[in-house]
mmCIF file of C-alpha atoms and ligand atoms in Angstrom:
data_model
loop_
_atom_site.group_PDB
_atom_site.id
_atom_site.type_symbol
_atom_site.label_atom_id
_atom_site.label_comp_id
_atom_site.label_asym_id
_atom_site.label_seq_id
_atom_site.Cartn_x
_atom_site.Cartn_y
_atom_site.Cartn_z
ATOM 1 C CA MET A 1 19.766 -30.446 -8.804
ATOM 2 C CA LYS A 2 18.876 -33.997 -9.800
ATOM 3 C CA VAL A 3 16.207 -35.687 -7.674
ATOM 4 C CA THR A 4 17.368 -39.129 -6.491
ATOM 5 C CA LYS A 5 15.287 -39.655 -3.331
ATOM 6 C CA ALA A 6 11.606 -40.475 -3.044
ATOM 7 C CA VAL A 7 9.191 -40.855 -0.160
ATOM 8 C CA ILE A 8 6.107 -43.069 -0.418
ATOM 9 C CA PRO A 9 3.603 -42.404 2.380
ATOM 10 C CA ALA A 10 1.723 -45.638 2.997
ATOM 11 C CA ALA A 11 0.638 -45.300 6.611
ATOM 12 C CA GLY A 12 -3.020 -44.369 6.072
ATOM 13 C CA LEU A 13 -5.795 -46.448 7.591
ATOM 14 C CA GLY A 14 -7.455 -47.130 4.238
ATOM 15 C CA THR A 15 -10.969 -46.799 5.625
ATOM 16 C CA ARG A 16 -12.522 -46.554 2.158
ATOM 17 C CA VAL A 17 -11.473 -50.102 1.264
ATOM 18 C CA LEU A 18 -12.419 -51.857 4.479
ATOM 19 C CA PRO A 19 -12.737 -54.696 5.270
ATOM 20 C CA ALA A 20 -10.141 -55.678 2.607
ATOM 21 C CA SER A 21 -7.600 -53.330 4.218
ATOM 22 C CA LYS A 22 -8.165 -54.512 7.781
ATOM 23 C CA SER A 23 -5.189 -56.871 7.872
ATOM 24 C CA ILE A 24 -3.701 -56.336 4.382
ATOM 25 C CA PRO A 25 -2.245 -52.874 3.705
ATOM 26 C CA LYS A 26 -4.279 -51.321 0.862
ATOM 27 C CA GLU A 27 -0.937 -50.640 -0.877
ATOM 28 C CA MET A 28 -0.522 -54.444 -1.127
ATOM 29 C CA LEU A 29 -3.819 -54.989 -2.944
ATOM 30 C CA PRO A 30 -2.922 -56.506 -6.324
ATOM 31 C CA ILE A 31 -3.444 -55.075 -9.786
ATOM 32 C CA VAL A 32 -3.520 -58.410 -11.675
ATOM 33 C CA ASP A 33 -0.237 -59.913 -10.407
ATOM 34 C CA LYS A 34 1.684 -57.173 -8.627
ATOM 35 C CA PRO A 35 0.757 -55.186 -5.514
ATOM 36 C CA ALA A 36 -0.070 -51.504 -6.128
ATOM 37 C CA ILE A 37 3.050 -50.319 -4.306
ATOM 38 C CA GLN A 38 5.319 -52.200 -6.725
ATOM 39 C CA TYR A 39 3.951 -50.198 -9.681
ATOM 40 C CA ILE A 40 4.718 -47.027 -7.726
ATOM 41 C CA VAL A 41 8.273 -48.067 -6.828
ATOM 42 C CA GLU A 42 8.871 -49.117 -10.464
ATOM 43 C CA GLU A 43 7.664 -45.699 -11.670
ATOM 44 C CA ALA A 44 10.150 -43.977 -9.334
ATOM 45 C CA VAL A 45 13.012 -46.232 -10.451
ATOM 46 C CA ARG A 46 12.226 -45.592 -14.144
ATOM 47 C CA ALA A 47 12.509 -41.861 -13.364
ATOM 48 C CA GLY A 48 16.056 -42.285 -12.021
ATOM 49 C CA ILE A 49 15.241 -42.411 -8.284
ATOM 50 C CA THR A 50 17.756 -44.566 -6.397
ATOM 51 C CA ASP A 51 16.675 -44.252 -2.734
ATOM 52 C CA ILE A 52 13.121 -44.739 -1.538
ATOM 53 C CA LEU A 53 11.654 -44.343 1.949
ATOM 54 C CA ILE A 54 8.314 -46.053 2.504
ATOM 55 C CA ILE A 55 6.370 -44.695 5.480
ATOM 56 C CA THR A 56 4.384 -47.483 7.126
ATOM 57 C CA ASN A 57 2.359 -48.110 10.201
ATOM 58 C CA ARG A 58 1.362 -50.906 12.559
ATOM 59 C CA GLY A 59 0.238 -53.997 10.647
ATOM 60 C CA LYS A 60 1.993 -53.058 7.402
ATOM 61 C CA GLY A 61 4.855 -55.567 7.675
ATOM 62 C CA ALA A 62 3.796 -57.193 4.394
ATOM 63 C CA LEU A 63 5.201 -54.133 2.604
ATOM 64 C CA GLU A 64 8.684 -54.824 4.007
ATOM 65 C CA ASP A 65 8.489 -58.531 3.175
ATOM 66 C CA HIS A 66 7.530 -57.769 -0.419
ATOM 67 C CA PHE A 67 10.735 -55.790 -1.047
ATOM 68 C CA ASP A 68 12.956 -58.411 0.634
ATOM 69 C CA TYR A 69 14.346 -61.776 -0.519
ATOM 70 C CA TYR A 70 12.509 -64.990 0.373
ATOM 71 C CA PRO A 71 15.287 -67.640 0.372
ATOM 72 C CA GLU A 72 13.117 -70.758 0.973
ATOM 73 C CA LEU A 73 10.738 -69.889 -1.838
ATOM 74 C CA GLU A 74 13.554 -68.879 -4.174
ATOM 75 C CA GLU A 75 15.436 -72.165 -3.576
ATOM 76 C CA ARG A 76 12.257 -74.123 -4.333
ATOM 77 C CA LEU A 77 11.658 -72.204 -7.575
ATOM 78 C CA ALA A 78 15.335 -72.516 -8.610
ATOM 79 C CA SER A 79 15.463 -76.266 -7.983
ATOM 80 C CA SER A 80 12.297 -76.848 -9.997
ATOM 81 C CA GLY A 81 13.606 -74.715 -12.886
ATOM 82 C CA LYS A 82 10.861 -72.076 -12.609
ATOM 83 C CA ASN A 83 13.245 -69.321 -13.664
ATOM 84 C CA ASP A 84 10.710 -66.718 -14.838
ATOM 85 C CA MET A 85 8.839 -67.010 -11.564
ATOM 86 C CA LEU A 86 12.115 -66.825 -9.632
ATOM 87 C CA ARG A 87 13.051 -63.601 -11.427
ATOM 88 C CA SER A 88 9.658 -62.040 -10.668
ATOM 89 C CA VAL A 89 9.931 -62.998 -6.982
ATOM 90 C CA ARG A 90 13.439 -61.528 -6.651
ATOM 91 C CA ALA A 91 12.792 -58.369 -8.703
ATOM 92 C CA PRO A 92 11.148 -56.214 -5.989
ATOM 93 C CA ALA A 93 14.167 -56.666 -3.682
ATOM 94 C CA GLN A 94 16.511 -55.458 -6.413
ATOM 95 C CA LEU A 95 14.697 -52.322 -7.598
ATOM 96 C CA ALA A 96 16.351 -49.649 -5.419
ATOM 97 C CA ASN A 97 17.670 -48.925 -1.938
ATOM 98 C CA ILE A 98 14.418 -49.181 -0.033
ATOM 99 C CA TYR A 99 14.075 -47.955 3.549
ATOM 100 C CA PHE A 100 11.146 -48.061 5.967
ATOM 101 C CA ILE A 101 10.047 -45.878 8.838
ATOM 102 C CA ARG A 102 6.866 -45.888 10.883
ATOM 103 C CA GLN A 103 4.536 -42.969 11.332
ATOM 104 C CA LYS A 104 3.705 -43.604 14.968
ATOM 105 C CA GLN A 105 0.341 -41.819 14.908
ATOM 106 C CA THR A 106 -1.902 -41.472 11.872
ATOM 107 C CA LEU A 107 -2.214 -37.691 11.980
ATOM 108 C CA GLY A 108 -2.341 -36.959 8.253
ATOM 109 C CA LEU A 109 -0.217 -36.940 5.118
ATOM 110 C CA GLY A 110 1.713 -33.813 6.161
ATOM 111 C CA HIS A 111 2.553 -35.465 9.484
ATOM 112 C CA ALA A 112 3.712 -38.612 7.657
ATOM 113 C CA ILE A 113 6.061 -36.584 5.444
ATOM 114 C CA LYS A 114 7.636 -35.012 8.542
ATOM 115 C CA SER A 115 9.041 -38.412 9.501
ATOM 116 C CA ALA A 116 11.111 -38.393 6.269
ATOM 117 C CA ARG A 117 13.240 -35.432 7.375
ATOM 118 C CA SER A 118 16.466 -37.237 8.303
ATOM 119 C CA PHE A 119 16.230 -39.499 5.230
ATOM 120 C CA VAL A 120 15.842 -36.500 2.927
ATOM 121 C CA GLY A 121 18.465 -34.194 4.465
ATOM 122 C CA ASN A 122 19.052 -31.031 2.477
ATOM 123 C CA GLU A 123 17.911 -32.238 -0.948
ATOM 124 C CA PRO A 124 14.794 -31.969 -3.081
ATOM 125 C CA PHE A 125 12.735 -35.163 -2.956
ATOM 126 C CA ALA A 126 9.857 -36.810 -4.789
ATOM 127 C CA VAL A 127 6.633 -37.840 -3.054
ATOM 128 C CA LEU A 128 4.509 -40.627 -4.554
ATOM 129 C CA TYR A 129 1.259 -41.218 -2.650
ATOM 130 C CA GLY A 130 1.081 -44.899 -1.781
ATOM 131 C CA ASP A 131 -2.438 -45.415 -3.084
ATOM 132 C CA ASP A 132 -2.145 -43.537 -6.396
ATOM 133 C CA VAL A 133 -0.947 -45.759 -9.238
ATOM 134 C CA ILE A 134 -0.131 -43.943 -12.482
ATOM 135 C CA ILE A 135 0.313 -46.056 -15.599
ATOM 136 C CA GLY A 136 2.042 -44.604 -18.650
ATOM 137 C CA ASP A 137 5.099 -44.945 -20.892
ATOM 138 C CA ASN A 138 6.658 -41.761 -19.509
ATOM 139 C CA PRO A 139 6.881 -42.099 -15.685
ATOM 140 C CA ALA A 140 4.779 -39.335 -14.139
ATOM 141 C CA ILE A 141 7.267 -38.566 -11.368
ATOM 142 C CA GLY A 142 10.007 -38.174 -13.988
ATOM 143 C CA GLN A 143 7.918 -35.456 -15.681
ATOM 144 C CA LEU A 144 7.735 -33.629 -12.327
ATOM 145 C CA CYS A 145 11.474 -34.068 -11.642
ATOM 146 C CA ALA A 146 12.219 -32.515 -15.065
ATOM 147 C CA ALA A 147 10.051 -29.504 -14.126
ATOM 148 C CA TYR A 148 11.939 -29.214 -10.822
ATOM 149 C CA GLU A 149 15.231 -29.176 -12.692
ATOM 150 C CA GLU A 150 13.858 -26.532 -15.108
ATOM 151 C CA TYR A 151 12.407 -24.054 -12.575
ATOM 152 C CA GLY A 152 14.015 -24.949 -9.203
ATOM 153 C CA LEU A 153 10.627 -24.715 -7.451
ATOM 154 C CA GLY A 154 8.477 -27.339 -5.752
ATOM 155 C CA VAL A 155 6.287 -29.207 -8.255
ATOM 156 C CA VAL A 156 2.815 -30.735 -8.009
ATOM 157 C CA GLY A 157 1.371 -33.330 -10.372
ATOM 158 C CA MET A 158 -2.098 -32.235 -11.394
ATOM 159 C CA LYS A 159 -5.109 -33.113 -13.545
ATOM 160 C CA GLU A 160 -8.451 -31.479 -14.215
ATOM 161 C CA VAL A 161 -11.285 -33.165 -12.317
ATOM 162 C CA THR A 162 -15.031 -32.565 -12.239
ATOM 163 C CA ALA A 163 -16.597 -29.767 -10.165
ATOM 164 C CA GLU A 164 -18.181 -32.475 -8.029
ATOM 165 C CA ALA A 165 -14.898 -34.331 -7.396
ATOM 166 C CA ILE A 166 -12.796 -31.281 -6.615
ATOM 167 C CA THR A 167 -14.415 -30.702 -3.230
ATOM 168 C CA LYS A 168 -12.957 -34.074 -2.147
ATOM 169 C CA TYR A 169 -9.457 -33.253 -3.438
ATOM 170 C CA SER A 170 -7.609 -29.923 -3.678
ATOM 171 C CA SER A 171 -7.949 -26.955 -6.024
ATOM 172 C CA LEU A 172 -5.064 -24.982 -7.561
ATOM 173 C CA ALA A 173 -4.644 -21.397 -8.812
ATOM 174 C CA VAL A 174 -2.659 -21.849 -12.046
ATOM 175 C CA SER A 175 -1.436 -19.960 -15.109
ATOM 176 C CA PRO A 176 0.101 -21.726 -18.131
ATOM 177 C CA LEU A 177 3.874 -21.586 -18.781
ATOM 178 C CA HIS A 178 4.462 -23.993 -21.684
ATOM 179 C CA ASP A 179 3.274 -27.387 -22.913
ATOM 180 C CA ARG A 180 1.789 -29.156 -19.887
ATOM 181 C CA ILE A 181 3.594 -26.922 -17.356
ATOM 182 C CA TYR A 182 1.881 -24.260 -15.234
ATOM 183 C CA SER A 183 2.793 -21.767 -12.554
ATOM 184 C CA VAL A 184 0.968 -22.484 -9.255
ATOM 185 C CA THR A 185 0.401 -19.536 -6.925
ATOM 186 C CA ASN A 186 -2.172 -20.841 -4.457
ATOM 187 C CA MET A 187 -4.068 -23.968 -3.440
ATOM 188 C CA VAL A 188 -6.800 -25.113 -1.092
ATOM 189 C CA GLU A 189 -7.473 -28.593 0.320
ATOM 190 C CA LYS A 190 -11.049 -29.917 0.093
ATOM 191 C CA PRO A 191 -12.485 -26.550 -1.085
ATOM 192 C CA ARG A 192 -16.059 -25.513 -0.446
ATOM 193 C CA PRO A 193 -17.794 -24.608 -3.749
ATOM 194 C CA ASP A 194 -17.090 -20.880 -3.182
ATOM 195 C CA GLU A 195 -13.357 -21.602 -2.583
ATOM 196 C CA ILE A 196 -12.663 -23.406 -5.881
ATOM 197 C CA LEU A 197 -9.657 -21.785 -7.629
ATOM 198 C CA SER A 198 -9.727 -23.997 -10.755
ATOM 199 C CA LEU A 199 -10.646 -27.582 -11.573
ATOM 200 C CA PHE A 200 -6.951 -28.558 -11.477
ATOM 201 C CA SER A 201 -6.279 -30.777 -8.485
ATOM 202 C CA ILE A 202 -3.095 -32.316 -7.047
ATOM 203 C CA LEU A 203 -3.138 -36.011 -7.857
ATOM 204 C CA GLY A 204 -0.688 -38.287 -6.149
ATOM 205 C CA ARG A 205 2.741 -36.850 -6.983
ATOM 206 C CA CYS A 206 4.929 -33.911 -5.996
ATOM 207 C CA VAL A 207 8.577 -32.886 -5.784
ATOM 208 C CA LEU A 208 9.445 -30.785 -2.763
ATOM 209 C CA PRO A 209 12.393 -28.708 -1.601
ATOM 210 C CA PRO A 210 13.719 -29.531 1.905
ATOM 211 C CA GLU A 211 12.284 -26.197 3.177
ATOM 212 C CA ILE A 212 8.921 -27.993 3.349
ATOM 213 C CA PHE A 213 10.006 -29.518 6.685
ATOM 214 C CA ASP A 214 10.303 -26.108 8.404
ATOM 215 C CA ILE A 215 6.842 -25.249 7.069
ATOM 216 C CA LEU A 216 5.400 -28.570 8.282
ATOM 217 C CA ASP A 217 6.763 -27.816 11.759
ATOM 218 C CA HIS A 218 4.193 -25.039 12.121
ATOM 219 C CA THR A 219 1.391 -26.426 9.925
ATOM 220 C CA ALA A 220 -1.725 -26.766 12.076
ATOM 221 C CA PRO A 221 -4.290 -29.538 11.555
ATOM 222 C CA GLY A 222 -6.607 -28.649 8.668
ATOM 223 C CA ALA A 223 -9.402 -30.462 6.794
ATOM 224 C CA GLY A 224 -10.593 -33.530 8.714
ATOM 225 C CA GLY A 225 -8.410 -32.562 11.701
ATOM 226 C CA GLU A 226 -5.332 -33.936 9.857
ATOM 227 C CA ILE A 227 -1.996 -32.209 9.221
ATOM 228 C CA GLN A 228 -2.420 -31.673 5.489
ATOM 229 C CA LEU A 229 0.536 -31.637 3.095
ATOM 230 C CA THR A 230 -1.513 -29.317 0.855
ATOM 231 C CA ASP A 231 -1.615 -26.671 3.611
ATOM 232 C CA ALA A 232 2.207 -26.723 3.826
ATOM 233 C CA MET A 233 2.556 -26.649 0.035
ATOM 234 C CA LYS A 234 0.142 -23.695 -0.074
ATOM 235 C CA GLU A 235 2.639 -21.684 1.986
ATOM 236 C CA LEU A 236 5.349 -22.649 -0.512
ATOM 237 C CA ALA A 237 3.108 -21.704 -3.463
ATOM 238 C CA VAL A 238 2.138 -18.318 -2.017
ATOM 239 C CA THR A 239 5.610 -17.281 -0.809
ATOM 240 C CA ARG A 240 7.935 -18.732 -3.468
ATOM 241 C CA GLY A 241 5.661 -20.110 -6.185
ATOM 242 C CA MET A 242 5.398 -23.716 -7.311
ATOM 243 C CA THR A 243 5.195 -25.437 -10.678
ATOM 244 C CA GLY A 244 2.329 -27.663 -11.814
ATOM 245 C CA VAL A 245 2.641 -30.497 -14.331
ATOM 246 C CA ASP A 246 -0.484 -31.796 -16.048
ATOM 247 C CA PHE A 247 1.234 -35.180 -16.287
ATOM 248 C CA GLU A 248 0.802 -37.766 -19.046
ATOM 249 C CA GLY A 249 -0.443 -41.123 -17.770
ATOM 250 C CA THR A 250 -3.612 -42.616 -16.320
ATOM 251 C CA ARG A 251 -4.040 -42.347 -12.580
ATOM 252 C CA TYR A 252 -5.924 -44.969 -10.587
ATOM 253 C CA ASP A 253 -7.057 -44.293 -7.028
ATOM 254 C CA MET A 254 -6.289 -47.545 -5.222
ATOM 255 C CA GLY A 255 -7.780 -46.017 -2.067
ATOM 256 C CA ASN A 256 -11.325 -46.558 -3.324
ATOM 257 C CA LYS A 257 -13.178 -49.590 -4.597
ATOM 258 C CA LEU A 258 -14.045 -48.283 -8.076
ATOM 259 C CA GLY A 259 -10.446 -47.160 -8.659
ATOM 260 C CA ILE A 260 -9.177 -50.660 -7.817
ATOM 261 C CA LEU A 261 -11.638 -52.232 -10.280
ATOM 262 C CA GLN A 262 -10.703 -49.786 -13.065
ATOM 263 C CA ALA A 263 -6.974 -50.418 -12.570
ATOM 264 C CA THR A 264 -7.511 -54.173 -12.547
ATOM 265 C CA CYS A 265 -9.562 -54.141 -15.772
ATOM 266 C CA GLU A 266 -7.283 -51.863 -17.758
ATOM 267 C CA VAL A 267 -4.010 -53.477 -16.695
ATOM 268 C CA ALA A 268 -5.492 -56.948 -17.283
ATOM 269 C CA LEU A 269 -6.489 -56.006 -20.857
ATOM 270 C CA ARG A 270 -2.853 -55.154 -21.669
ATOM 271 C CA HIS A 271 -1.305 -58.048 -19.741
ATOM 272 C CA PRO A 272 0.740 -60.429 -21.959
ATOM 273 C CA GLU A 273 -0.400 -63.569 -20.135
ATOM 274 C CA VAL A 274 -4.094 -62.943 -19.432
ATOM 275 C CA GLY A 275 -4.943 -60.003 -21.760
ATOM 276 C CA ASP A 276 -6.504 -61.982 -24.631
ATOM 277 C CA GLY A 277 -8.511 -64.262 -22.362
ATOM 278 C CA PHE A 278 -9.736 -61.366 -20.258
ATOM 279 C CA ARG A 279 -10.788 -59.354 -23.348
ATOM 280 C CA ALA A 280 -12.812 -62.307 -24.663
ATOM 281 C CA TYR A 281 -14.425 -62.750 -21.252
ATOM 282 C CA LEU A 282 -15.303 -59.037 -20.966
ATOM 283 C CA LYS A 283 -16.872 -58.998 -24.444
ATOM 284 C CA GLU A 284 -19.116 -61.926 -23.531
ATOM 285 C CA LEU A 285 -19.974 -60.384 -20.173
ATOM 286 C CA ALA A 286 -20.773 -56.992 -21.751
ATOM 287 C CA LYS A 287 -23.469 -58.633 -23.906
ATOM 288 C CA THR A 288 -25.346 -59.547 -20.740
ATOM 289 C CA LEU A 289 -25.222 -56.051 -19.158
HETATM 290 P P1 UTP B 301 -5.520 -40.912 2.037
HETATM 291 O O1 UTP B 301 -6.315 -39.959 2.831
HETATM 292 O O2 UTP B 301 -5.941 -41.208 0.644
HETATM 293 O O3 UTP B 301 -5.339 -42.310 2.760
HETATM 294 O O4 UTP B 301 -4.017 -40.424 2.071
HETATM 295 P P2 UTP B 301 -6.127 -42.962 3.969
HETATM 296 O O5 UTP B 301 -6.095 -42.049 5.147
HETATM 297 O O6 UTP B 301 -5.559 -44.323 4.128
HETATM 298 O O7 UTP B 301 -7.574 -43.067 3.317
HETATM 299 P P3 UTP B 301 -9.004 -43.329 3.917
HETATM 300 O O8 UTP B 301 -9.694 -41.997 3.749
HETATM 301 O O9 UTP B 301 -8.885 -43.794 5.346
HETATM 302 O O10 UTP B 301 -9.615 -44.391 3.043
HETATM 303 C C1 UTP B 301 -3.140 -40.343 0.932
HETATM 304 C C2 UTP B 301 -1.843 -41.071 1.194
HETATM 305 O O11 UTP B 301 -1.242 -40.629 2.397
HETATM 306 C C3 UTP B 301 -0.976 -41.718 3.263
HETATM 307 C C4 UTP B 301 -1.930 -42.835 2.822
HETATM 308 O O12 UTP B 301 -1.365 -44.104 3.107
HETATM 309 C C5 UTP B 301 -2.045 -42.571 1.325
HETATM 310 O O13 UTP B 301 -1.020 -43.207 0.604
HETATM 311 N N1 UTP B 301 -1.191 -41.290 4.668
HETATM 312 C C6 UTP B 301 -2.350 -40.671 5.025
HETATM 313 C C7 UTP B 301 -0.198 -41.505 5.584
HETATM 314 O O14 UTP B 301 0.878 -42.065 5.266
HETATM 315 N N2 UTP B 301 -0.399 -41.096 6.877
HETATM 316 C C8 UTP B 301 -1.546 -40.477 7.272
HETATM 317 O O15 UTP B 301 -1.650 -40.115 8.477
HETATM 318 C C9 UTP B 301 -2.543 -40.262 6.321
#
């Protein structure tokens, strides 16, 4: 079955990027000239997703405004002939059918996904974590959707991380199938060193069958006292099996300060308008380091 719906959880408190995220949702922090969430929505659209639910929270109204029209601004740009700028201002509102719902209490990623149940209905759906931007020619979520269509099982996007980093993420039990595709039979969120199953970790993307909602209904709070999506996916992996895709593309963690700086630098270097100037500046700066 073709995946046409996506859910973007963006209701987290963003404590690792305070105070920047106090009144601006961290998903709205820019990478050069577009907010992080726009890269994520564009990735989903390039993968053939047509309907997107963004899960927000109190104080995240800027997300809704960004994907809406802004008539006064557009009229001003049109009347002064700034057509390129006008196109870029209108583009986010035209990307897909975008819906919003609020997670009324910040009880964890698994809890956030539960609020997508009526939007999703009885279909498989993609999940793109609102603070994980993945840049690449081949949209990462499209690679996962293809694996869903091939095996009919839930899919996680994964990458190998360091032994030090894995205790902050999740760890997967995997065996290779073909190319960058693996079978996933178990997983653990924020493993202690003696619980590490492999250095493959879920990073920012998955495709889930609707059965996940019944599992989430009985998923108890886990690491950090939050209802963890990984704990629900573990039940899926153990009982039915899941598929893992070691996706192509570079992932930037916009939920931490270093990730934001890395994304900004690398996207700026490739940017048609500022790329050359930024490269020259960086070369000069590097001489002083
Ligand atoms: P994170 O744990 O990275 O986000 O969740 P956070 O809670 O905002 O981060 P810190 O630790 O406080 O800095 C991964 C994704 O899940 C969403 C976040 O918005 C992020 O996109 N999330 C997390 C929710 O939507 N609801 C939650 O209750 C928790």
